[in-house]
PDB file of C-alpha atoms and ligand atoms in Angstrom:
ATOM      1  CA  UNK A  86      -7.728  -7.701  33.068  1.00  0.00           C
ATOM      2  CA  UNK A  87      -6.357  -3.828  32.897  1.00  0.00           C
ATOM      3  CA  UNK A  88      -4.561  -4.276  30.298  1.00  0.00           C
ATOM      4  CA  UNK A  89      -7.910  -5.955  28.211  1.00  0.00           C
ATOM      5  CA  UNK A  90      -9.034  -2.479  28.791  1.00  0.00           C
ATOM      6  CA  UNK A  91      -6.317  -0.729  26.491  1.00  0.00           C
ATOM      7  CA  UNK A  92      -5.756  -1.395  22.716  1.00  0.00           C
ATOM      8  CA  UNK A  93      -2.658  -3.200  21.958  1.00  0.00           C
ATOM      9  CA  UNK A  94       0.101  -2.272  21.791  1.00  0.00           C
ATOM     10  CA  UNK A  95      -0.271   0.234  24.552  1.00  0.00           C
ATOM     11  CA  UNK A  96      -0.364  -1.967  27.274  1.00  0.00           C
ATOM     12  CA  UNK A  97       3.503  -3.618  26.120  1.00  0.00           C
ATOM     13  CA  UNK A  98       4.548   0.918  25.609  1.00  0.00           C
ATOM     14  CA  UNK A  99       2.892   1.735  29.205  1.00  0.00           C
ATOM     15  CA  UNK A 100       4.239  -1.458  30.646  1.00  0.00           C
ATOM     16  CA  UNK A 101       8.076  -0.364  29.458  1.00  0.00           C
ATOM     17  CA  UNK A 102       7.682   3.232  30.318  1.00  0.00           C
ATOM     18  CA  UNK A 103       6.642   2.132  33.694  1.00  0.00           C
ATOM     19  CA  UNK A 104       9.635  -0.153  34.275  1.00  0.00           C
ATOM     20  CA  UNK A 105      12.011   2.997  33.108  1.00  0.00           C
ATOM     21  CA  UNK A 106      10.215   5.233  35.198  1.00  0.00           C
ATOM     22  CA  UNK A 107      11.054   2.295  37.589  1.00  0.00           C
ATOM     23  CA  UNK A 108      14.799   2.421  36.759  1.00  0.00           C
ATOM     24  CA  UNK A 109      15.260   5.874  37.031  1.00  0.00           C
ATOM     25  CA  UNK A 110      13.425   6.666  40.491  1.00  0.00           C
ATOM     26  CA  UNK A 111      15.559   3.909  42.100  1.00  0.00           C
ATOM     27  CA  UNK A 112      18.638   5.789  40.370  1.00  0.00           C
ATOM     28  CA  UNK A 113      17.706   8.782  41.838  1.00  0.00           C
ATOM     29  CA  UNK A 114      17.250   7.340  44.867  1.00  0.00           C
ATOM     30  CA  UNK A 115      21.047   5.998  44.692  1.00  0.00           C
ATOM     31  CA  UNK A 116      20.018   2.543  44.369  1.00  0.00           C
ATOM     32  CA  UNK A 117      22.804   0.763  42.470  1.00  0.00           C
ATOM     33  CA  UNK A 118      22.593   0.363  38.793  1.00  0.00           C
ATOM     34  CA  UNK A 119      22.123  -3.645  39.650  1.00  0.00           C
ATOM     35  CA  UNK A 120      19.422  -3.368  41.837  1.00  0.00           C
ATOM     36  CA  UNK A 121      17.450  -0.834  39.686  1.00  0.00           C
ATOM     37  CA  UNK A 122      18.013  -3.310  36.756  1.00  0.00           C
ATOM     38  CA  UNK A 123      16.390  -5.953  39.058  1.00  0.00           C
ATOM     39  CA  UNK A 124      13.803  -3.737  40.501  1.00  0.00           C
ATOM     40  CA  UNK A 125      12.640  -2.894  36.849  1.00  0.00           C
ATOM     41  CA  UNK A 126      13.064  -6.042  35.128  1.00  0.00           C
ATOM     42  CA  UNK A 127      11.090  -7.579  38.420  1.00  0.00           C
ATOM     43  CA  UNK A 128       8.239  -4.420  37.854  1.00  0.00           C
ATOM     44  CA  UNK A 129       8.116  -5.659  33.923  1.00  0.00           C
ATOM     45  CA  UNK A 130       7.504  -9.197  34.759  1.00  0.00           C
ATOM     46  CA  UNK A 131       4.814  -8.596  37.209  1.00  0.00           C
ATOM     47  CA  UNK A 132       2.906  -6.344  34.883  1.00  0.00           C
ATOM     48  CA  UNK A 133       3.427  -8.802  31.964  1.00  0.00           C
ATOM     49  CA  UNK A 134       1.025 -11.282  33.967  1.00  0.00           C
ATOM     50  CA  UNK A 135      -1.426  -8.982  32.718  1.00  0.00           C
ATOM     51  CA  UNK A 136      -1.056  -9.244  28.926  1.00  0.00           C
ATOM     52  CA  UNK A 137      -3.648 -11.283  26.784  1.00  0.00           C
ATOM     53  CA  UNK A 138      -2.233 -13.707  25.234  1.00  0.00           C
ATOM     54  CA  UNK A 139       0.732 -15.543  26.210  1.00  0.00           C
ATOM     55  CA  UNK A 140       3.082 -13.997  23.254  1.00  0.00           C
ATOM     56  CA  UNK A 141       2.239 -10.485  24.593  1.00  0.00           C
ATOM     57  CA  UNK A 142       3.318 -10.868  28.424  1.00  0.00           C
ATOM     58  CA  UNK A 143       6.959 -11.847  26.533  1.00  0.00           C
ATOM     59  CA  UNK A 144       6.486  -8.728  24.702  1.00  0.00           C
ATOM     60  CA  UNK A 145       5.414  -6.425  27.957  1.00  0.00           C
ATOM     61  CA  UNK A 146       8.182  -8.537  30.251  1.00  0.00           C
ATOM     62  CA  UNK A 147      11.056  -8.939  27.607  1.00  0.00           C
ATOM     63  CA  UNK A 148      10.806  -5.248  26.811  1.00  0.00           C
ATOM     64  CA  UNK A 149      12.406  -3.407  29.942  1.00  0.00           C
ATOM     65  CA  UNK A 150      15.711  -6.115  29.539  1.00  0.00           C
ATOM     66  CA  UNK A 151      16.283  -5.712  26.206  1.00  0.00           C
ATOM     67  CA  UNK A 152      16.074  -2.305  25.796  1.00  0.00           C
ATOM     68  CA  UNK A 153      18.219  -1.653  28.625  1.00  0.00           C
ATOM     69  CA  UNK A 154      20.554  -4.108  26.900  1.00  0.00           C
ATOM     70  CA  UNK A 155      20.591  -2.725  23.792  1.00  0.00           C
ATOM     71  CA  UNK A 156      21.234   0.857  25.847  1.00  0.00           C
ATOM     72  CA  UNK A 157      24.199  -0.072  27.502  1.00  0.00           C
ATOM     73  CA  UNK A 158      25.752  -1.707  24.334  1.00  0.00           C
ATOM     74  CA  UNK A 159      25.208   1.072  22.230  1.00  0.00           C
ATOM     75  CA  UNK A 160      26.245   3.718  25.258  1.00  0.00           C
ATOM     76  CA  UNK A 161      29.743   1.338  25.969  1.00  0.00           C
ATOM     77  CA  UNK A 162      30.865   1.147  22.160  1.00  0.00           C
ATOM     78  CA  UNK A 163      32.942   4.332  21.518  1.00  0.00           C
ATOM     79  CA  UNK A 164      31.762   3.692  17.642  1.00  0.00           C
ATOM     80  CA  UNK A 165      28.207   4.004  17.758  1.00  0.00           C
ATOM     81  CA  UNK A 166      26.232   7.297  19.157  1.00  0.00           C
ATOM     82  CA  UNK A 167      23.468   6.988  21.630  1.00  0.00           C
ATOM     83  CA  UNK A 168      20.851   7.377  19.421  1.00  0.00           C
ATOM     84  CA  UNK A 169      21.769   4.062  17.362  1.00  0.00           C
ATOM     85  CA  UNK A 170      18.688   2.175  19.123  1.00  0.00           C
ATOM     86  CA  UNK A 171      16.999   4.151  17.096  1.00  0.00           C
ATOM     87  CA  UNK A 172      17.680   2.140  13.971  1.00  0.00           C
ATOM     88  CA  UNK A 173      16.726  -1.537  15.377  1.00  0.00           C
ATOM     89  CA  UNK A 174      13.481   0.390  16.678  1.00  0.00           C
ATOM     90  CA  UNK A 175      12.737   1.915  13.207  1.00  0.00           C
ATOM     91  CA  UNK A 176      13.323  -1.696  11.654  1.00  0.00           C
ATOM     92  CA  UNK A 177      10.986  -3.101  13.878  1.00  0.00           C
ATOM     93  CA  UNK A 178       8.372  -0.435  13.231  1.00  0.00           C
ATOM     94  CA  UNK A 179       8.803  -1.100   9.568  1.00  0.00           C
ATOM     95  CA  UNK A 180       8.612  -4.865   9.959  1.00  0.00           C
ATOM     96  CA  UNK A 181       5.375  -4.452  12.279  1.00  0.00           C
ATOM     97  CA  UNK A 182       3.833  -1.105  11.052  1.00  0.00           C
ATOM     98  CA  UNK A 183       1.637  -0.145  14.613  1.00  0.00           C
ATOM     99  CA  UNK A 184      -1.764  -0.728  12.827  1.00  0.00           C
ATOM    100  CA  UNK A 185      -0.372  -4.531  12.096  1.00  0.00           C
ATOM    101  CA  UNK A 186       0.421  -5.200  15.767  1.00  0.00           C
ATOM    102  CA  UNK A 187      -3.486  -4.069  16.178  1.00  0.00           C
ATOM    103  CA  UNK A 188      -4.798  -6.938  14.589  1.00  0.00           C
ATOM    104  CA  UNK A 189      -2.106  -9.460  14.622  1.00  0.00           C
ATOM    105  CA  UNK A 190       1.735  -9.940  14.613  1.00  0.00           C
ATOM    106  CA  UNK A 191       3.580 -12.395  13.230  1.00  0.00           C
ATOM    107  CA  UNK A 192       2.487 -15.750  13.888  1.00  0.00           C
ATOM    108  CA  UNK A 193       3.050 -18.474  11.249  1.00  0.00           C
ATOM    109  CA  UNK A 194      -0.050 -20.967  10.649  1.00  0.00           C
ATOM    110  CA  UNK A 195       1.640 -24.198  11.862  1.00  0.00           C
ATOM    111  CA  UNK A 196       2.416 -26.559   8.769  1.00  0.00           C
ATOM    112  CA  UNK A 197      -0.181 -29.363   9.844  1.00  0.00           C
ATOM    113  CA  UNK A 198      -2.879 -26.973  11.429  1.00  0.00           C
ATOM    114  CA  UNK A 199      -4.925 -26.721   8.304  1.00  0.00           C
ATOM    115  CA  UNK A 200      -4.827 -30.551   7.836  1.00  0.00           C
ATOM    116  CA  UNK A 201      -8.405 -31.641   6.671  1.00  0.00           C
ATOM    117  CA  UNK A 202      -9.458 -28.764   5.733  1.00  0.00           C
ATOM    118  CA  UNK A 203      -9.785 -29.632   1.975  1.00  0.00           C
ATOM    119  CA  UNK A 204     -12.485 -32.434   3.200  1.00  0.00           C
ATOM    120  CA  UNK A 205     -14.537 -30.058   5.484  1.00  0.00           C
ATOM    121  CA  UNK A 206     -14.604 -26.882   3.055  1.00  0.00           C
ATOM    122  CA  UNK A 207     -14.427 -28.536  -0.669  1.00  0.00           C
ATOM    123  CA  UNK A 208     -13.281 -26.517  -3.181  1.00  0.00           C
ATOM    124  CA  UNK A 209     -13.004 -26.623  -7.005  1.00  0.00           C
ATOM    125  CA  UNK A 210      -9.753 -26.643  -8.933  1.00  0.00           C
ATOM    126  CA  UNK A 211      -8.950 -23.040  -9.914  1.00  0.00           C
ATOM    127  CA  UNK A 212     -10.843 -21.934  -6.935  1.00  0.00           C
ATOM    128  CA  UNK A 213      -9.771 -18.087  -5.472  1.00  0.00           C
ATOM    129  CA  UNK A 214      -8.407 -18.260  -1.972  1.00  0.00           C
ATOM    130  CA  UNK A 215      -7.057 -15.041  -0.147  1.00  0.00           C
ATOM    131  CA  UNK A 216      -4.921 -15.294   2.913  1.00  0.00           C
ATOM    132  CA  UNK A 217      -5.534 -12.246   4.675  1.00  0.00           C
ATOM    133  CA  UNK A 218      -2.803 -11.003   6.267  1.00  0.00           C
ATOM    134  CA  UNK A 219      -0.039 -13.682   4.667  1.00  0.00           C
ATOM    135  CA  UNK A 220       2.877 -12.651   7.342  1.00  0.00           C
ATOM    136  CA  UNK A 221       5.469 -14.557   5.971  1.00  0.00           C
ATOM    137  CA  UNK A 222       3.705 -17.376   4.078  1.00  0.00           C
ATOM    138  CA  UNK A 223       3.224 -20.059   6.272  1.00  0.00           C
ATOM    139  CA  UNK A 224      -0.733 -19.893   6.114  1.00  0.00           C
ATOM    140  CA  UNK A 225      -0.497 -19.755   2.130  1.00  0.00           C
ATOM    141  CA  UNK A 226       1.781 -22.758   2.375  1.00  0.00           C
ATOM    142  CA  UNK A 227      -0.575 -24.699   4.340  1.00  0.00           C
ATOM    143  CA  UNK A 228      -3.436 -23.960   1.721  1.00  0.00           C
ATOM    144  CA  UNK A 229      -1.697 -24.860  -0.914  1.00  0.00           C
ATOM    145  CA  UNK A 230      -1.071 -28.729   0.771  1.00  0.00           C
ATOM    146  CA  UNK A 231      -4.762 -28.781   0.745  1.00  0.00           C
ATOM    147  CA  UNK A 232      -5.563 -27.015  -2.323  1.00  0.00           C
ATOM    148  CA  UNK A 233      -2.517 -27.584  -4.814  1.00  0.00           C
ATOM    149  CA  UNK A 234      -4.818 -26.577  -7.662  1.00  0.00           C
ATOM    150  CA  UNK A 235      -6.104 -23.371  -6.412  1.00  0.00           C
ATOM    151  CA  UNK A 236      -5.031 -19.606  -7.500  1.00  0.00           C
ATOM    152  CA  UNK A 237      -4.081 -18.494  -4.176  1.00  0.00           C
ATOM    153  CA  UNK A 238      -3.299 -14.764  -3.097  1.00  0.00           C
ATOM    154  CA  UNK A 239      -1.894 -13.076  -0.263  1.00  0.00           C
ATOM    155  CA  UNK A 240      -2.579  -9.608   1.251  1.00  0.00           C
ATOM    156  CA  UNK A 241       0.087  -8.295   3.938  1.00  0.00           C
ATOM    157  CA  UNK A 242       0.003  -4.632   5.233  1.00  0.00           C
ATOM    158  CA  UNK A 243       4.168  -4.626   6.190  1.00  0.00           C
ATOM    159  CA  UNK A 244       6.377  -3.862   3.288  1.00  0.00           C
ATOM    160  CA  UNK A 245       9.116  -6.059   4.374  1.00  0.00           C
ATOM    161  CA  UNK A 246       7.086  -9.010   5.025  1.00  0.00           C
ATOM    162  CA  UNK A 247       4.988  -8.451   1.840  1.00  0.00           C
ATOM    163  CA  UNK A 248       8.451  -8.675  -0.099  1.00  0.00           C
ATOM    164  CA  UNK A 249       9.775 -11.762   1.619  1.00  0.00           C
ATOM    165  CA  UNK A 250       6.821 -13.763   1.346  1.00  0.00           C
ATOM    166  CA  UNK A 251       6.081 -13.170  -2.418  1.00  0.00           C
ATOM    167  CA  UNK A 252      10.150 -14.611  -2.405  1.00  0.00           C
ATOM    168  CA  UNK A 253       9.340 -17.564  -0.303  1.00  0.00           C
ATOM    169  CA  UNK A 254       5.459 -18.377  -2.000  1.00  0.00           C
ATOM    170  CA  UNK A 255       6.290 -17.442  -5.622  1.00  0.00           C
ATOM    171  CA  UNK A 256       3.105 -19.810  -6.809  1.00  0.00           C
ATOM    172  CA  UNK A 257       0.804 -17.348  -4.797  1.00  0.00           C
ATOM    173  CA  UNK A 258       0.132 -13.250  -6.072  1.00  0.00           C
ATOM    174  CA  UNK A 259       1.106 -11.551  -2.815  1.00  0.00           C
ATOM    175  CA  UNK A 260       0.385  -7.766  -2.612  1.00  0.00           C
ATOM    176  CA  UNK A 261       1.339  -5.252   0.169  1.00  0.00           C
ATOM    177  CA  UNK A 262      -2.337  -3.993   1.375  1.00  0.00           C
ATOM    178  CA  UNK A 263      -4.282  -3.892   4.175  1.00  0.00           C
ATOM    179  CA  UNK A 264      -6.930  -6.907   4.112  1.00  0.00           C
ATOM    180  CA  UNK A 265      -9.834  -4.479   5.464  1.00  0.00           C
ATOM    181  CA  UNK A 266      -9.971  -1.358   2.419  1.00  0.00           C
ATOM    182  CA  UNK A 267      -9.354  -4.731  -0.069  1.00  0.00           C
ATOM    183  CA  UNK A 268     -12.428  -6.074  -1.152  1.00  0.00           C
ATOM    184  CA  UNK A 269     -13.036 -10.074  -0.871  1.00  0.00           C
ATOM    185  CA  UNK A 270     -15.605 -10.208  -3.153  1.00  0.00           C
ATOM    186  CA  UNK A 271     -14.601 -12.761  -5.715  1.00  0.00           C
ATOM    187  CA  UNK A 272     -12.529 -15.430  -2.871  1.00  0.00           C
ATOM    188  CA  UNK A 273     -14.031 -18.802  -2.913  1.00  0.00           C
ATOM    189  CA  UNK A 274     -12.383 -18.969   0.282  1.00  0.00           C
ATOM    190  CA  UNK A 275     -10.711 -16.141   2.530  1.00  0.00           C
ATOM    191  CA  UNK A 276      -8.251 -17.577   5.539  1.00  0.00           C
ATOM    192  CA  UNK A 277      -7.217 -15.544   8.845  1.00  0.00           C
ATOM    193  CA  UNK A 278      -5.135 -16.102  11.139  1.00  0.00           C
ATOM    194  CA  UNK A 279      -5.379 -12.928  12.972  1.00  0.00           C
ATOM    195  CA  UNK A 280      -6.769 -11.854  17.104  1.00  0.00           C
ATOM    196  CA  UNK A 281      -9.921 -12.731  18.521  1.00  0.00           C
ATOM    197  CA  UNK A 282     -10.446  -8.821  18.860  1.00  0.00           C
ATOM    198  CA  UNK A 283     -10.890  -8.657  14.966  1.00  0.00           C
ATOM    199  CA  UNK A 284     -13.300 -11.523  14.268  1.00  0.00           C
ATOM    200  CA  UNK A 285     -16.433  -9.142  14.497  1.00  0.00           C
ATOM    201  CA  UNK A 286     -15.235  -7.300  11.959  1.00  0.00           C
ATOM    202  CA  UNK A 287     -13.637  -9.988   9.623  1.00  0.00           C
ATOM    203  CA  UNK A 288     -17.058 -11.795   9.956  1.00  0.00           C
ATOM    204  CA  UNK A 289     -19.316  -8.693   9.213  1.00  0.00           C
ATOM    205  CA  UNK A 290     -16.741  -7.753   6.265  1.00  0.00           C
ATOM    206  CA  UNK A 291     -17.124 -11.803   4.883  1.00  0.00           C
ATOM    207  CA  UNK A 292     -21.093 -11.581   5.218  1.00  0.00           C
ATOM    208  CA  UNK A 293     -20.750  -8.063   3.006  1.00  0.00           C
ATOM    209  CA  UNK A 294     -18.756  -9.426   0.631  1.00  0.00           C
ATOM    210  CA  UNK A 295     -18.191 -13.031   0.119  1.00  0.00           C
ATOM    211  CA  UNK A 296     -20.874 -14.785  -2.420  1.00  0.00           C
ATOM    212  CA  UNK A 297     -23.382 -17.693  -1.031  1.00  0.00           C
ATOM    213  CA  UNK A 298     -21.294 -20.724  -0.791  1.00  0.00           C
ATOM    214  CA  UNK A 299     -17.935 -19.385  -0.284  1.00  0.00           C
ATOM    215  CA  UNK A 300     -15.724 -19.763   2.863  1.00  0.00           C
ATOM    216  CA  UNK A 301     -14.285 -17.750   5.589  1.00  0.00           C
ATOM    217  CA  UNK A 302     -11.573 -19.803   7.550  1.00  0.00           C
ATOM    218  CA  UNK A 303     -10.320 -18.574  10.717  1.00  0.00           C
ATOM    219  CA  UNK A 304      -7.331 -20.473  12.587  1.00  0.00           C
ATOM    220  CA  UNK A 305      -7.747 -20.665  16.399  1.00  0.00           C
ATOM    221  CA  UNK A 306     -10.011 -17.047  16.565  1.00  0.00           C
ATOM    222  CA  UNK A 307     -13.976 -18.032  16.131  1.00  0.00           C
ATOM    223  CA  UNK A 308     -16.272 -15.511  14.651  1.00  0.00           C
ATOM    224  CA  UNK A 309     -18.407 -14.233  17.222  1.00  0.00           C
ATOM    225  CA  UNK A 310     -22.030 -15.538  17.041  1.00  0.00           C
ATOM    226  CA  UNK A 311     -21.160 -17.374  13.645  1.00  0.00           C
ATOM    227  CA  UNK A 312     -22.770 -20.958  13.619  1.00  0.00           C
ATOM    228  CA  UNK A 313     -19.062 -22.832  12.381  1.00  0.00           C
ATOM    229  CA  UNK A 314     -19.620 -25.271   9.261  1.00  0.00           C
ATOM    230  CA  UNK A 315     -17.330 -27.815  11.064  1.00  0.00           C
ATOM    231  CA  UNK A 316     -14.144 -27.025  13.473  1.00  0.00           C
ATOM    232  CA  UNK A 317     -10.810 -28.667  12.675  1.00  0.00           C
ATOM    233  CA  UNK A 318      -8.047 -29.431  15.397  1.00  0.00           C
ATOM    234  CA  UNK A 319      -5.159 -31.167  13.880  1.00  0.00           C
ATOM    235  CA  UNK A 320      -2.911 -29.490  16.180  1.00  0.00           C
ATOM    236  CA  UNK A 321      -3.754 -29.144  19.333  1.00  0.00           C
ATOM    237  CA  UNK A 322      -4.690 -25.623  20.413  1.00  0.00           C
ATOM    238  CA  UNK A 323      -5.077 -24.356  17.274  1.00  0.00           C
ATOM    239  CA  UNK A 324      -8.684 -24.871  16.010  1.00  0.00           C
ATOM    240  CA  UNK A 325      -9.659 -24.503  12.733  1.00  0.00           C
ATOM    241  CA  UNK A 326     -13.230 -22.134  12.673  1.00  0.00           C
ATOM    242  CA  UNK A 327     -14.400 -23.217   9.286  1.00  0.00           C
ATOM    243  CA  UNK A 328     -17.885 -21.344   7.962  1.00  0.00           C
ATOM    244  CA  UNK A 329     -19.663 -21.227   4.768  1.00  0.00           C
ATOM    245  CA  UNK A 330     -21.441 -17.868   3.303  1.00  0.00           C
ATOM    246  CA  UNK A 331     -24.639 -17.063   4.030  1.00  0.00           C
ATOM    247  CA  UNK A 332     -23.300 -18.126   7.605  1.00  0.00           C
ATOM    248  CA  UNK A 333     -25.786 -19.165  10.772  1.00  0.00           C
ATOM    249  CA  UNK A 334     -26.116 -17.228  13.777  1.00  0.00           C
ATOM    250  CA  UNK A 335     -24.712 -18.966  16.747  1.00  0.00           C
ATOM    251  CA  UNK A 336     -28.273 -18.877  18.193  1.00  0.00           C
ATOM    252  CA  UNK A 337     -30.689 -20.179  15.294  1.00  0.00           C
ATOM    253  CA  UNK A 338     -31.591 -23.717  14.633  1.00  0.00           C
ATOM    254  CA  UNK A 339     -32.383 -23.862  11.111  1.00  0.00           C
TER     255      UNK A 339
HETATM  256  C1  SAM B 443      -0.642 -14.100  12.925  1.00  0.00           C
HETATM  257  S1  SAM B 443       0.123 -13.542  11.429  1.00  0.00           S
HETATM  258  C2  SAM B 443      -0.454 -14.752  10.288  1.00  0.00           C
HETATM  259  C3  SAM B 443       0.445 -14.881   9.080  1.00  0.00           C
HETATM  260  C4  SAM B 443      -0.049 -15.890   8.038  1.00  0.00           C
HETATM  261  N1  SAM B 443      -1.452 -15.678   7.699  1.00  0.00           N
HETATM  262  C5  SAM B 443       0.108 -17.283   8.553  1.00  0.00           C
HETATM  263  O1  SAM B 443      -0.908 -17.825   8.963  1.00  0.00           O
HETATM  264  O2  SAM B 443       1.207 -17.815   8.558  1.00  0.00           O
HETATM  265  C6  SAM B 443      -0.851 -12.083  11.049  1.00  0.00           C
HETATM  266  C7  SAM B 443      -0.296 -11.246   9.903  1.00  0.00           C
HETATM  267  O3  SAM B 443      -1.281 -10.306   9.535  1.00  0.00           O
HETATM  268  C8  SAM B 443      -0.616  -9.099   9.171  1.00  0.00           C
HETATM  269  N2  SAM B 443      -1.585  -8.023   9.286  1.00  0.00           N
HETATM  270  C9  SAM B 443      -2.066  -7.467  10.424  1.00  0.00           C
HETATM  271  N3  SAM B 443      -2.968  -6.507  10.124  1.00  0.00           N
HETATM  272  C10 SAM B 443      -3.079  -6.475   8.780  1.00  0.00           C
HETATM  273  C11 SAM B 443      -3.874  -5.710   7.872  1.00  0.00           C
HETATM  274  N4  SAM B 443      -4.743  -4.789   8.300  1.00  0.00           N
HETATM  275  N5  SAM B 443      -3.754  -5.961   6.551  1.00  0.00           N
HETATM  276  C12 SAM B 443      -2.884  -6.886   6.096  1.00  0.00           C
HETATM  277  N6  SAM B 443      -2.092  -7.633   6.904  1.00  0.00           N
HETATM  278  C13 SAM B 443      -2.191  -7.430   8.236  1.00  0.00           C
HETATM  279  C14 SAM B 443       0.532  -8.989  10.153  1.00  0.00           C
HETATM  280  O4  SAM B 443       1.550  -8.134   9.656  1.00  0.00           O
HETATM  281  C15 SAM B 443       0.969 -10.453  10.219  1.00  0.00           C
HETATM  282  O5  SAM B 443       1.952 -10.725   9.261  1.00  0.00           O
END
């Protein structure tokens, strides 16, 4: 509930500061260096109860170990200076650039969750289909068992990502860009898989610029007040929002 209050990823930064500032008061209160592991690791867990989803209370209670891990390994080898955690830290900034983690990490679309789709949301060969925010393929993989004749595309916003998944989907154009200053005018269909906090957005952004008759497809986040054109679960827990442009408001009848 606190933590809903707080953009993410500062409730997972607070949540690790607090579990240092944890660790150190019990070392300065001569607490041995097991117990103020345990005390800290113990204060991590607790406040990971509050994260969101169940990927971020890993994050928020997986944070205070590992780092204190990755601290004593680099401290105890004579070979590497204390500052090395710097470098595994500056990888993972790379990987997930902090406006990323914002909207969504990296979560692959599960290979059967888009089964049916190409039934509920038909498409013409040659049809344009963007997967915004591409991670490392797995969505653009999935659309292309249901649409083997489309021109798909792929927009990621981290470099490294961006690079591997142009590798691994070499039938799809994948470009390193943020999906919200690229337009989507143009898609036939545009597929998320991203947080239910950026739905609003994704769904005002489709109504702007998506033609009449074209898609938006969201796995397992609906769009807020959207009436769905149908709603897909071939794996369970992981609905498939489908919704056709000019979209229905939850509320009207016709
Ligand atoms: C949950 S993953 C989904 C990956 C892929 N669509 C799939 O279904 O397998 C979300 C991805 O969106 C990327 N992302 C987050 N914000 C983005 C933005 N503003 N522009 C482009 N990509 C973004 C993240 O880096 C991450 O790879």
């Amino acid at each position: 509930m606190a933590t809903r209050l707080l953009r993410w990823p500062l409730p997972a930064l607070l949540s690790w500061a607090a579990a240092w500032g944890i660790f150190f008061a019990m070392r300065a209160a001569d607490w041995a260096p097991f117990w103020a592991l345990s005390g800290a690791t113990l204060a991590g867990l607790v406040l990971a109860v509050f994260g969101s989803t169940p990927w971020r209370r890993v994050f928020i209670g997986a944070g205070f170990p590992l780092s204190a891990l990755l601290l004593v390994f680099t401290l105890g080898s004579g070979s590497l200076s204390a500052w090395t955690w710097l470098v595994p830290l500056g990888l993972l900034v790379l990987l997930y650039p902090i406006n990323s983690w914002r909207d969504a990490p990296l979560f692959p679309t599960p290979e059967r969750a888009l089964d049916g789709l190409a039934s509920a949301a038909v498409l013409p060969d040659q049809a344009r289909i963007l997967d915004a925010g591409c991670g490392l393929g797995a969505g653009l993989r999935a659309l292309r068992r249901q649409y083997p004749a489309a021109r798909l595309s792929g927009l990621e916003w981290s470099w490294p990502l961006a690079l591997a998944c142009r590798w691994r989907c070499r039938f799809a154009r994948v470009r390193r860009a943020s999906m919200w200053s690229t337009s989507w005018a143009g898609q036939d269909m545009v597929y998320l898989f991203q947080r239910p906090e950026s739905m609003s957005r994704a769904g005002e952004k489709a109504v702007a610029e998506l033609a009449d008759g074209a898609w938006l497809v969201s796995l397992e986040f609906e769009v807020p007040a959207f009436r769905p054109h149908a709603r897909l679960e071939s794996v369970p827990g992981k609905p498939v929002w489908v919704y056709r442009m000019p979209v229905r408001s939850a509320g009207s009848d016709r």
